[in-house]
Amino acid sequence: ADLNLEAVHDEMVTLAYEAGRMILAANPASIDTGTKLNSVDIVTEVDQAVEKMVSTRLSAAFPSVAFMGEETYKPGTRLGPEPTFVVDPIDGTTNFVHSVPNACTSLGLAIDRSPVVGVIYNPWQDLLFTAIKGRGAFMTRIRGTAPRKLPLAETPRPLGGLGTALLGVEWGSGRDGPNFDLKMDVFQKLARSKETGGAMVHSLRSMGSAALNIAAVAAGQLDAFWEGGCWAWDVCAGWCILNEAGGRMVSGNPGGWDPALDGRVYLAVRAAPKGQEELVHEIWDVIGDRKM
Ligand code: IPD
């Protein structure tokens, strides 16, 4: 039987609020924290408990749908074409551990490796982003109040190029090697004055959650977001929301318009009547011929 995307969306919203309750109930000062690939790739017992709750309830409600979650991911597993829930229980774990109130639960559904439902919830701000493919994207600030359609501006401003852009970037957990060097070089070139060869963007923001960065681009608060080092669960929900908000996800490596959901490098650009493609090319020029 065909999967009812609206039923998936509604269940995800319920689970996102439930996850939010669990996250807010935890005291980061006293929770068990472990690390994964290195000492800055952090996981907590709350990440694991939220993923368990979400996977149990999604599997009970939609037993035919596969599940991929950050905390139970087996290295080497590829996202397949079959309907798959793609879940990050806490995107922004580092913020969570340091009590910075900017992290979220990110719940996506992919079919044919393409995002079709996305729900992102930041419990500290009671801020919910949702989308179903073909039906628009919405933001609800304070549960129970009316959702607002995304982008928030009815008529978004044209994009004026890098010199007037506010960009989201993230440090990620990789801290050495060519990818790290490329990232640092790109940050520097983006920020540096025009006189000294840079693009002099208005500023760079590292808010600590890939999903919330993408949601901010969908809302029109950031002009673009670039990151190398993402996983499917960081981007699946946000990508659906971005698409439905008239934004565009392209490859964060120069030249590619259609990144795969199991890629690692992404560039999200906000909706705009003009300048979307030009901004992408300007960022690609900064990256140059190097690939992550
Ligand atoms: C991380 C955050 C971070 C981004 C990393 C992600 P996590 O997710 O989104 O902002 O830079 O690439 O892996 O580990 O907090 O779920």
PDB file of C-alpha atoms and ligand atoms in Angstrom:
ATOM      1  CA  ALA A   1       0.000   0.000   0.000  1.00  0.00           C
ATOM      2  CA  ASP A   2       1.131   3.559  -0.646  1.00  0.00           C
ATOM      3  CA  LEU A   3       2.643   5.267   2.324  1.00  0.00           C
ATOM      4  CA  ASN A   4       0.444   8.122   3.571  1.00  0.00           C
ATOM      5  CA  LEU A   5       2.894  11.026   3.810  1.00  0.00           C
ATOM      6  CA  GLU A   6       0.524  13.106   5.862  1.00  0.00           C
ATOM      7  CA  ALA A   7       0.216  10.337   8.453  1.00  0.00           C
ATOM      8  CA  VAL A   8       4.027  10.106   8.547  1.00  0.00           C
ATOM      9  CA  HIS A   9       4.266  13.872   9.007  1.00  0.00           C
ATOM     10  CA  ASP A  10       1.694  13.883  11.824  1.00  0.00           C
ATOM     11  CA  GLU A  11       3.433  11.043  13.663  1.00  0.00           C
ATOM     12  CA  MET A  12       6.788  12.769  13.256  1.00  0.00           C
ATOM     13  CA  VAL A  13       5.425  15.983  14.761  1.00  0.00           C
ATOM     14  CA  THR A  14       4.116  14.027  17.752  1.00  0.00           C
ATOM     15  CA  LEU A  15       7.500  12.297  18.162  1.00  0.00           C
ATOM     16  CA  ALA A  16       9.445  15.535  17.751  1.00  0.00           C
ATOM     17  CA  TYR A  17       7.490  17.074  20.634  1.00  0.00           C
ATOM     18  CA  GLU A  18       8.024  13.924  22.706  1.00  0.00           C
ATOM     19  CA  ALA A  19      11.757  14.035  21.925  1.00  0.00           C
ATOM     20  CA  GLY A  20      11.754  17.685  22.985  1.00  0.00           C
ATOM     21  CA  ARG A  21      10.285  16.753  26.360  1.00  0.00           C
ATOM     22  CA  MET A  22      13.031  14.157  26.860  1.00  0.00           C
ATOM     23  CA  ILE A  23      15.762  16.586  25.849  1.00  0.00           C
ATOM     24  CA  LEU A  24      14.515  19.389  28.093  1.00  0.00           C
ATOM     25  CA  ALA A  25      14.112  16.983  31.019  1.00  0.00           C
ATOM     26  CA  ALA A  26      17.762  15.952  30.828  1.00  0.00           C
ATOM     27  CA  ASN A  27      20.373  17.871  32.738  1.00  0.00           C
ATOM     28  CA  PRO A  28      23.436  18.149  30.505  1.00  0.00           C
ATOM     29  CA  ALA A  29      25.610  18.715  33.588  1.00  0.00           C
ATOM     30  CA  SER A  30      24.940  15.203  34.849  1.00  0.00           C
ATOM     31  CA  ILE A  31      24.411  13.025  31.780  1.00  0.00           C
ATOM     32  CA  ASP A  32      26.752  10.353  30.527  1.00  0.00           C
ATOM     33  CA  THR A  33      28.752  11.506  27.537  1.00  0.00           C
ATOM     34  CA  GLY A  34      30.839   9.372  25.224  1.00  0.00           C
ATOM     35  CA  THR A  35      32.735   9.999  22.004  1.00  0.00           C
ATOM     36  CA  LYS A  36      32.688   8.345  18.590  1.00  0.00           C
ATOM     37  CA  LEU A  37      35.248   9.027  15.837  1.00  0.00           C
ATOM     38  CA  ASN A  38      37.294  11.460  17.916  1.00  0.00           C
ATOM     39  CA  SER A  39      37.055  13.480  21.137  1.00  0.00           C
ATOM     40  CA  VAL A  40      34.825  16.164  19.565  1.00  0.00           C
ATOM     41  CA  ASP A  41      32.372  13.691  17.999  1.00  0.00           C
ATOM     42  CA  ILE A  42      30.118  13.487  21.034  1.00  0.00           C
ATOM     43  CA  VAL A  43      27.206  11.222  21.910  1.00  0.00           C
ATOM     44  CA  THR A  44      25.111  11.215  25.080  1.00  0.00           C
ATOM     45  CA  GLU A  45      22.701   8.779  26.651  1.00  0.00           C
ATOM     46  CA  VAL A  46      19.947  11.236  25.704  1.00  0.00           C
ATOM     47  CA  ASP A  47      20.805  10.961  21.979  1.00  0.00           C
ATOM     48  CA  GLN A  48      20.518   7.182  22.353  1.00  0.00           C
ATOM     49  CA  ALA A  49      17.298   7.252  24.383  1.00  0.00           C
ATOM     50  CA  VAL A  50      15.604   9.647  21.952  1.00  0.00           C
ATOM     51  CA  GLU A  51      16.634   7.553  18.953  1.00  0.00           C
ATOM     52  CA  LYS A  52      15.304   4.418  20.642  1.00  0.00           C
ATOM     53  CA  MET A  53      11.960   6.088  21.402  1.00  0.00           C
ATOM     54  CA  VAL A  54      11.649   7.465  17.863  1.00  0.00           C
ATOM     55  CA  SER A  55      12.653   4.249  16.088  1.00  0.00           C
ATOM     56  CA  THR A  56      10.369   2.104  18.253  1.00  0.00           C
ATOM     57  CA  ARG A  57       7.366   4.294  17.620  1.00  0.00           C
ATOM     58  CA  LEU A  58       8.007   4.899  13.920  1.00  0.00           C
ATOM     59  CA  SER A  59       8.506   1.168  13.320  1.00  0.00           C
ATOM     60  CA  ALA A  60       5.298   0.372  15.196  1.00  0.00           C
ATOM     61  CA  ALA A  61       3.304   2.911  13.175  1.00  0.00           C
ATOM     62  CA  PHE A  62       4.949   2.230   9.793  1.00  0.00           C
ATOM     63  CA  PRO A  63       6.400  -1.301   9.888  1.00  0.00           C
ATOM     64  CA  SER A  64       7.204  -1.381   6.163  1.00  0.00           C
ATOM     65  CA  VAL A  65       9.559   1.619   6.338  1.00  0.00           C
ATOM     66  CA  ALA A  66      13.296   1.085   6.892  1.00  0.00           C
ATOM     67  CA  PHE A  67      15.163   3.078   9.541  1.00  0.00           C
ATOM     68  CA  MET A  68      18.502   4.861   9.541  1.00  0.00           C
ATOM     69  CA  GLY A  69      19.508   6.764  12.656  1.00  0.00           C
ATOM     70  CA  GLU A  70      22.708   8.483  13.677  1.00  0.00           C
ATOM     71  CA  GLU A  71      23.229   6.491  16.854  1.00  0.00           C
ATOM     72  CA  THR A  72      22.510   3.027  15.448  1.00  0.00           C
ATOM     73  CA  TYR A  73      24.177   3.558  12.069  1.00  0.00           C
ATOM     74  CA  LYS A  74      26.475   0.724  10.995  1.00  0.00           C
ATOM     75  CA  PRO A  75      29.458   2.141   9.095  1.00  0.00           C
ATOM     76  CA  GLY A  76      29.294   1.232   5.438  1.00  0.00           C
ATOM     77  CA  THR A  77      25.493   0.991   5.298  1.00  0.00           C
ATOM     78  CA  ARG A  78      24.109   2.847   2.272  1.00  0.00           C
ATOM     79  CA  LEU A  79      20.751   4.521   2.099  1.00  0.00           C
ATOM     80  CA  GLY A  80      18.648   2.435  -0.285  1.00  0.00           C
ATOM     81  CA  PRO A  81      15.753   3.365  -2.609  1.00  0.00           C
ATOM     82  CA  GLU A  82      13.143   1.848  -0.280  1.00  0.00           C
ATOM     83  CA  PRO A  83      11.197   4.238   1.985  1.00  0.00           C
ATOM     84  CA  THR A  84      13.521   4.996   4.907  1.00  0.00           C
ATOM     85  CA  PHE A  85      13.222   7.127   8.020  1.00  0.00           C
ATOM     86  CA  VAL A  86      16.403   9.166   8.364  1.00  0.00           C
ATOM     87  CA  VAL A  87      16.743  10.388  11.934  1.00  0.00           C
ATOM     88  CA  ASP A  88      19.069  12.506  14.025  1.00  0.00           C
ATOM     89  CA  PRO A  89      17.791  12.349  17.617  1.00  0.00           C
ATOM     90  CA  ILE A  90      19.842  15.407  18.659  1.00  0.00           C
ATOM     91  CA  ASP A  91      21.430  17.448  15.894  1.00  0.00           C
ATOM     92  CA  GLY A  92      23.700  19.805  17.753  1.00  0.00           C
ATOM     93  CA  THR A  93      24.847  17.427  20.487  1.00  0.00           C
ATOM     94  CA  THR A  94      27.823  19.669  21.259  1.00  0.00           C
ATOM     95  CA  ASN A  95      25.482  22.578  21.982  1.00  0.00           C
ATOM     96  CA  PHE A  96      23.315  20.284  24.094  1.00  0.00           C
ATOM     97  CA  VAL A  97      26.293  19.123  26.157  1.00  0.00           C
ATOM     98  CA  HIS A  98      27.363  22.728  26.730  1.00  0.00           C
ATOM     99  CA  SER A  99      23.803  23.914  27.503  1.00  0.00           C
ATOM    100  CA  VAL A 100      23.608  26.107  24.410  1.00  0.00           C
ATOM    101  CA  PRO A 101      19.893  26.159  23.563  1.00  0.00           C
ATOM    102  CA  ASN A 102      20.293  25.507  19.848  1.00  0.00           C
ATOM    103  CA  ALA A 103      19.850  21.878  18.895  1.00  0.00           C
ATOM    104  CA  CYS A 104      17.016  19.893  17.444  1.00  0.00           C
ATOM    105  CA  THR A 105      15.497  16.555  16.642  1.00  0.00           C
ATOM    106  CA  SER A 106      15.570  16.007  12.887  1.00  0.00           C
ATOM    107  CA  LEU A 107      13.138  13.478  11.410  1.00  0.00           C
ATOM    108  CA  GLY A 108      13.129  12.788   7.672  1.00  0.00           C
ATOM    109  CA  LEU A 109      11.570  10.314   5.300  1.00  0.00           C
ATOM    110  CA  ALA A 110      13.409   9.476   2.088  1.00  0.00           C
ATOM    111  CA  ILE A 111      11.952   7.550  -0.842  1.00  0.00           C
ATOM    112  CA  ASP A 112      14.238   6.707  -3.750  1.00  0.00           C
ATOM    113  CA  ARG A 113      16.985   8.464  -1.757  1.00  0.00           C
ATOM    114  CA  SER A 114      15.070  11.704  -2.023  1.00  0.00           C
ATOM    115  CA  PRO A 115      13.580  13.568   0.976  1.00  0.00           C
ATOM    116  CA  VAL A 116       9.752  13.662   0.983  1.00  0.00           C
ATOM    117  CA  VAL A 117       8.855  14.527   4.595  1.00  0.00           C
ATOM    118  CA  GLY A 118      10.851  16.613   7.061  1.00  0.00           C
ATOM    119  CA  VAL A 119      10.236  17.627  10.666  1.00  0.00           C
ATOM    120  CA  ILE A 120      12.777  19.598  12.718  1.00  0.00           C
ATOM    121  CA  TYR A 121      12.135  20.702  16.293  1.00  0.00           C
ATOM    122  CA  ASN A 122      14.168  22.906  18.594  1.00  0.00           C
ATOM    123  CA  PRO A 123      12.608  22.370  22.037  1.00  0.00           C
ATOM    124  CA  TRP A 124      14.283  25.318  23.805  1.00  0.00           C
ATOM    125  CA  GLN A 125      12.702  27.776  21.401  1.00  0.00           C
ATOM    126  CA  ASP A 126       9.609  25.618  20.851  1.00  0.00           C
ATOM    127  CA  LEU A 127      10.345  26.056  17.162  1.00  0.00           C
ATOM    128  CA  LEU A 128       9.003  23.506  14.685  1.00  0.00           C
ATOM    129  CA  PHE A 129       9.756  23.271  10.954  1.00  0.00           C
ATOM    130  CA  THR A 130       7.770  20.868   8.780  1.00  0.00           C
ATOM    131  CA  ALA A 131       7.288  19.955   5.148  1.00  0.00           C
ATOM    132  CA  ILE A 132       5.697  17.327   2.971  1.00  0.00           C
ATOM    133  CA  LYS A 133       6.860  17.138  -0.643  1.00  0.00           C
ATOM    134  CA  GLY A 134       4.577  19.201  -2.868  1.00  0.00           C
ATOM    135  CA  ARG A 135       2.705  20.808   0.002  1.00  0.00           C
ATOM    136  CA  GLY A 136       4.877  23.668   1.186  1.00  0.00           C
ATOM    137  CA  ALA A 137       7.025  24.225   4.247  1.00  0.00           C
ATOM    138  CA  PHE A 138       5.925  25.689   7.559  1.00  0.00           C
ATOM    139  CA  MET A 139       7.303  27.032  10.811  1.00  0.00           C
ATOM    140  CA  THR A 140       5.420  26.981  14.093  1.00  0.00           C
ATOM    141  CA  ARG A 141       6.843  29.136  16.856  1.00  0.00           C
ATOM    142  CA  ILE A 142       5.157  28.098  20.148  1.00  0.00           C
ATOM    143  CA  ARG A 143       3.081  24.957  19.988  1.00  0.00           C
ATOM    144  CA  GLY A 144      -0.575  25.581  19.240  1.00  0.00           C
ATOM    145  CA  THR A 145      -0.051  28.877  17.417  1.00  0.00           C
ATOM    146  CA  ALA A 146      -0.705  29.177  13.684  1.00  0.00           C
ATOM    147  CA  PRO A 147       2.017  27.804  11.396  1.00  0.00           C
ATOM    148  CA  ARG A 148       3.703  30.346   9.115  1.00  0.00           C
ATOM    149  CA  LYS A 149       4.530  29.475   5.545  1.00  0.00           C
ATOM    150  CA  LEU A 150       8.206  29.468   4.562  1.00  0.00           C
ATOM    151  CA  PRO A 151      10.036  31.480   3.483  1.00  0.00           C
ATOM    152  CA  LEU A 152       8.893  33.954   6.133  1.00  0.00           C
ATOM    153  CA  ALA A 153       9.031  36.932   3.752  1.00  0.00           C
ATOM    154  CA  GLU A 154       6.118  36.903   1.325  1.00  0.00           C
ATOM    155  CA  THR A 155       8.419  38.396  -1.287  1.00  0.00           C
ATOM    156  CA  PRO A 156      11.999  37.384  -0.483  1.00  0.00           C
ATOM    157  CA  ARG A 157      14.718  39.915  -1.261  1.00  0.00           C
ATOM    158  CA  PRO A 158      16.827  39.184  -4.336  1.00  0.00           C
ATOM    159  CA  LEU A 159      20.204  37.735  -3.410  1.00  0.00           C
ATOM    160  CA  GLY A 160      22.843  40.390  -3.854  1.00  0.00           C
ATOM    161  CA  GLY A 161      25.901  38.176  -4.038  1.00  0.00           C
ATOM    162  CA  LEU A 162      28.461  37.182  -1.448  1.00  0.00           C
ATOM    163  CA  GLY A 163      29.281  40.763  -0.453  1.00  0.00           C
ATOM    164  CA  THR A 164      25.844  41.143   1.164  1.00  0.00           C
ATOM    165  CA  ALA A 165      25.341  37.559   2.311  1.00  0.00           C
ATOM    166  CA  LEU A 166      25.038  36.031   5.769  1.00  0.00           C
ATOM    167  CA  LEU A 167      26.290  32.468   5.514  1.00  0.00           C
ATOM    168  CA  GLY A 168      26.037  29.464   7.792  1.00  0.00           C
ATOM    169  CA  VAL A 169      29.117  27.242   7.987  1.00  0.00           C
ATOM    170  CA  GLU A 170      30.063  24.562  10.494  1.00  0.00           C
ATOM    171  CA  TRP A 171      33.323  23.338  11.955  1.00  0.00           C
ATOM    172  CA  GLY A 172      32.174  19.718  12.066  1.00  0.00           C
ATOM    173  CA  SER A 173      34.189  17.132  13.935  1.00  0.00           C
ATOM    174  CA  GLY A 174      37.012  16.555  11.410  1.00  0.00           C
ATOM    175  CA  ARG A 175      39.963  18.640  12.651  1.00  0.00           C
ATOM    176  CA  ASP A 176      42.832  17.637  10.415  1.00  0.00           C
ATOM    177  CA  GLY A 177      43.740  16.597   6.903  1.00  0.00           C
ATOM    178  CA  PRO A 178      42.953  18.192   3.532  1.00  0.00           C
ATOM    179  CA  ASN A 179      39.232  18.636   4.226  1.00  0.00           C
ATOM    180  CA  PHE A 180      39.961  20.628   7.369  1.00  0.00           C
ATOM    181  CA  ASP A 181      42.509  22.779   5.529  1.00  0.00           C
ATOM    182  CA  LEU A 182      40.047  23.404   2.700  1.00  0.00           C
ATOM    183  CA  LYS A 183      37.344  24.420   5.170  1.00  0.00           C
ATOM    184  CA  MET A 184      39.626  26.892   6.932  1.00  0.00           C
ATOM    185  CA  ASP A 185      40.725  28.338   3.611  1.00  0.00           C
ATOM    186  CA  VAL A 186      37.121  28.728   2.437  1.00  0.00           C
ATOM    187  CA  PHE A 187      36.085  30.397   5.718  1.00  0.00           C
ATOM    188  CA  GLN A 188      38.986  32.798   5.404  1.00  0.00           C
ATOM    189  CA  LYS A 189      38.320  33.658   1.753  1.00  0.00           C
ATOM    190  CA  LEU A 190      34.636  34.203   2.434  1.00  0.00           C
ATOM    191  CA  ALA A 191      35.275  36.561   5.350  1.00  0.00           C
ATOM    192  CA  ARG A 192      38.421  38.388   4.188  1.00  0.00           C
ATOM    193  CA  SER A 193      38.231  41.977   2.860  1.00  0.00           C
ATOM    194  CA  LYS A 194      37.893  42.521  -0.878  1.00  0.00           C
ATOM    195  CA  GLU A 195      41.132  44.520  -0.825  1.00  0.00           C
ATOM    196  CA  THR A 196      42.999  41.449   0.348  1.00  0.00           C
ATOM    197  CA  GLY A 197      41.346  39.056  -2.074  1.00  0.00           C
ATOM    198  CA  GLY A 198      38.309  37.879  -0.141  1.00  0.00           C
ATOM    199  CA  ALA A 199      34.568  37.993  -0.755  1.00  0.00           C
ATOM    200  CA  MET A 200      33.878  39.892   2.490  1.00  0.00           C
ATOM    201  CA  VAL A 201      30.523  38.343   3.306  1.00  0.00           C
ATOM    202  CA  HIS A 202      28.438  40.182   5.907  1.00  0.00           C
ATOM    203  CA  SER A 203      29.392  37.407   8.308  1.00  0.00           C
ATOM    204  CA  LEU A 204      29.708  33.690   8.922  1.00  0.00           C
ATOM    205  CA  ARG A 205      27.565  31.865  11.488  1.00  0.00           C
ATOM    206  CA  SER A 206      28.276  28.526  13.118  1.00  0.00           C
ATOM    207  CA  MET A 207      25.141  27.802  15.070  1.00  0.00           C
ATOM    208  CA  GLY A 208      26.030  24.193  15.776  1.00  0.00           C
ATOM    209  CA  SER A 209      23.302  22.232  14.045  1.00  0.00           C
ATOM    210  CA  ALA A 210      23.295  21.437  10.348  1.00  0.00           C
ATOM    211  CA  ALA A 211      19.534  20.818  10.375  1.00  0.00           C
ATOM    212  CA  LEU A 212      18.791  24.162  12.051  1.00  0.00           C
ATOM    213  CA  ASN A 213      21.135  25.924   9.630  1.00  0.00           C
ATOM    214  CA  ILE A 214      19.221  24.455   6.685  1.00  0.00           C
ATOM    215  CA  ALA A 215      15.910  25.373   8.327  1.00  0.00           C
ATOM    216  CA  ALA A 216      17.201  28.941   8.772  1.00  0.00           C
ATOM    217  CA  VAL A 217      18.021  29.059   5.053  1.00  0.00           C
ATOM    218  CA  ALA A 218      14.510  27.767   4.284  1.00  0.00           C
ATOM    219  CA  ALA A 219      13.063  30.509   6.491  1.00  0.00           C
ATOM    220  CA  GLY A 220      15.200  33.117   4.705  1.00  0.00           C
ATOM    221  CA  GLN A 221      17.234  34.041   7.795  1.00  0.00           C
ATOM    222  CA  LEU A 222      20.516  32.797   6.359  1.00  0.00           C
ATOM    223  CA  ASP A 223      21.272  33.348   2.664  1.00  0.00           C
ATOM    224  CA  ALA A 224      23.131  30.059   2.357  1.00  0.00           C
ATOM    225  CA  PHE A 225      24.726  27.244   4.332  1.00  0.00           C
ATOM    226  CA  TRP A 226      27.802  25.282   3.287  1.00  0.00           C
ATOM    227  CA  GLU A 227      29.176  22.209   5.002  1.00  0.00           C
ATOM    228  CA  GLY A 228      31.447  19.340   4.128  1.00  0.00           C
ATOM    229  CA  GLY A 229      31.126  16.399   6.481  1.00  0.00           C
ATOM    230  CA  CYS A 230      27.354  15.994   6.804  1.00  0.00           C
ATOM    231  CA  TRP A 231      25.513  12.724   7.052  1.00  0.00           C
ATOM    232  CA  ALA A 232      22.098  11.856   5.618  1.00  0.00           C
ATOM    233  CA  TRP A 233      20.441  12.410   9.028  1.00  0.00           C
ATOM    234  CA  ASP A 234      21.857  15.945   9.249  1.00  0.00           C
ATOM    235  CA  VAL A 235      20.259  16.993   5.957  1.00  0.00           C
ATOM    236  CA  CYS A 236      17.276  14.763   5.058  1.00  0.00           C
ATOM    237  CA  ALA A 237      14.527  16.653   6.918  1.00  0.00           C
ATOM    238  CA  GLY A 238      16.029  20.070   6.235  1.00  0.00           C
ATOM    239  CA  TRP A 239      16.411  19.367   2.547  1.00  0.00           C
ATOM    240  CA  CYS A 240      12.687  18.595   2.196  1.00  0.00           C
ATOM    241  CA  ILE A 241      11.821  21.792   4.101  1.00  0.00           C
ATOM    242  CA  LEU A 242      14.261  23.816   1.973  1.00  0.00           C
ATOM    243  CA  ASN A 243      12.845  22.473  -1.306  1.00  0.00           C
ATOM    244  CA  GLU A 244       9.321  23.265  -0.238  1.00  0.00           C
ATOM    245  CA  ALA A 245      10.362  26.775   0.781  1.00  0.00           C
ATOM    246  CA  GLY A 246      11.705  27.511  -2.702  1.00  0.00           C
ATOM    247  CA  GLY A 247      15.323  27.107  -1.666  1.00  0.00           C
ATOM    248  CA  ARG A 248      17.844  24.983  -3.447  1.00  0.00           C
ATOM    249  CA  MET A 249      20.238  22.290  -2.286  1.00  0.00           C
ATOM    250  CA  VAL A 250      23.231  21.814  -4.572  1.00  0.00           C
ATOM    251  CA  SER A 251      26.526  20.080  -4.178  1.00  0.00           C
ATOM    252  CA  GLY A 252      28.945  21.865  -1.911  1.00  0.00           C
ATOM    253  CA  ASN A 253      31.660  20.637  -4.228  1.00  0.00           C
ATOM    254  CA  PRO A 254      31.900  22.897  -7.276  1.00  0.00           C
ATOM    255  CA  GLY A 255      29.905  21.937 -10.339  1.00  0.00           C
ATOM    256  CA  GLY A 256      27.195  19.643  -9.001  1.00  0.00           C
ATOM    257  CA  TRP A 257      23.552  20.631  -9.008  1.00  0.00           C
ATOM    258  CA  ASP A 258      22.152  17.413  -7.594  1.00  0.00           C
ATOM    259  CA  PRO A 259      23.854  16.190  -4.471  1.00  0.00           C
ATOM    260  CA  ALA A 260      22.948  12.720  -3.238  1.00  0.00           C
ATOM    261  CA  LEU A 261      21.325  12.220   0.124  1.00  0.00           C
ATOM    262  CA  ASP A 262      24.246  10.018   1.071  1.00  0.00           C
ATOM    263  CA  GLY A 263      26.822  12.579   0.005  1.00  0.00           C
ATOM    264  CA  ARG A 264      28.785  14.640   2.521  1.00  0.00           C
ATOM    265  CA  VAL A 265      29.142  18.152   1.086  1.00  0.00           C
ATOM    266  CA  TYR A 266      26.136  20.408   0.710  1.00  0.00           C
ATOM    267  CA  LEU A 267      25.282  23.977  -0.202  1.00  0.00           C
ATOM    268  CA  ALA A 268      21.800  25.224   0.663  1.00  0.00           C
ATOM    269  CA  VAL A 269      20.627  28.545  -0.796  1.00  0.00           C
ATOM    270  CA  ARG A 270      17.499  30.435   0.195  1.00  0.00           C
ATOM    271  CA  ALA A 271      14.524  31.249  -2.010  1.00  0.00           C
ATOM    272  CA  ALA A 272      15.018  34.443  -4.000  1.00  0.00           C
ATOM    273  CA  PRO A 273      13.501  35.944  -7.135  1.00  0.00           C
ATOM    274  CA  LYS A 274      17.014  36.603  -8.404  1.00  0.00           C
ATOM    275  CA  GLY A 275      20.604  35.733  -7.639  1.00  0.00           C
ATOM    276  CA  GLN A 276      20.304  32.130  -6.419  1.00  0.00           C
ATOM    277  CA  GLU A 277      22.447  30.645  -9.168  1.00  0.00           C
ATOM    278  CA  GLU A 278      24.915  33.546  -9.103  1.00  0.00           C
ATOM    279  CA  LEU A 279      25.493  33.041  -5.365  1.00  0.00           C
ATOM    280  CA  VAL A 280      26.160  29.339  -5.864  1.00  0.00           C
ATOM    281  CA  HIS A 281      28.749  30.125  -8.532  1.00  0.00           C
ATOM    282  CA  GLU A 282      30.410  32.758  -6.354  1.00  0.00           C
ATOM    283  CA  ILE A 283      30.790  30.218  -3.541  1.00  0.00           C
ATOM    284  CA  TRP A 284      32.064  27.573  -5.948  1.00  0.00           C
ATOM    285  CA  ASP A 285      34.643  30.092  -7.185  1.00  0.00           C
ATOM    286  CA  VAL A 286      35.874  30.535  -3.613  1.00  0.00           C
ATOM    287  CA  ILE A 287      36.175  26.758  -3.189  1.00  0.00           C
ATOM    288  CA  GLY A 288      38.021  26.519  -6.489  1.00  0.00           C
ATOM    289  CA  ASP A 289      38.924  23.216  -8.078  1.00  0.00           C
ATOM    290  CA  ARG A 290      39.355  21.397  -4.782  1.00  0.00           C
ATOM    291  CA  LYS A 291      36.906  18.713  -3.738  1.00  0.00           C
ATOM    292  CA  MET A 292      36.050  17.466  -0.275  1.00  0.00           C
TER     293      MET A 292
HETATM  294  C1  IPD B   1      26.481  17.625  13.865  1.00  0.00           C
HETATM  295  C2  IPD B   1      25.982  19.054  13.854  1.00  0.00           C
HETATM  296  C3  IPD B   1      27.103  19.980  13.468  1.00  0.00           C
HETATM  297  C4  IPD B   1      27.706  19.624  12.127  1.00  0.00           C
HETATM  298  C5  IPD B   1      28.121  18.156  12.075  1.00  0.00           C
HETATM  299  C6  IPD B   1      26.961  17.279  12.485  1.00  0.00           C
HETATM  300  P1  IPD B   1      25.314  15.971  15.647  1.00  0.00           P
HETATM  301  O1  IPD B   1      25.433  16.724  14.211  1.00  0.00           O
HETATM  302  O2  IPD B   1      24.943  19.214  12.924  1.00  0.00           O
HETATM  303  O3  IPD B   1      26.627  21.302  13.374  1.00  0.00           O
HETATM  304  O4  IPD B   1      28.842  20.409  11.906  1.00  0.00           O
HETATM  305  O5  IPD B   1      28.528  17.841  10.764  1.00  0.00           O
HETATM  306  O6  IPD B   1      27.360  15.922  12.436  1.00  0.00           O
HETATM  307  O7  IPD B   1      26.541  15.145  15.801  1.00  0.00           O
HETATM  308  O8  IPD B   1      25.228  17.028  16.680  1.00  0.00           O
HETATM  309  O9  IPD B   1      24.092  15.160  15.505  1.00  0.00           O
END
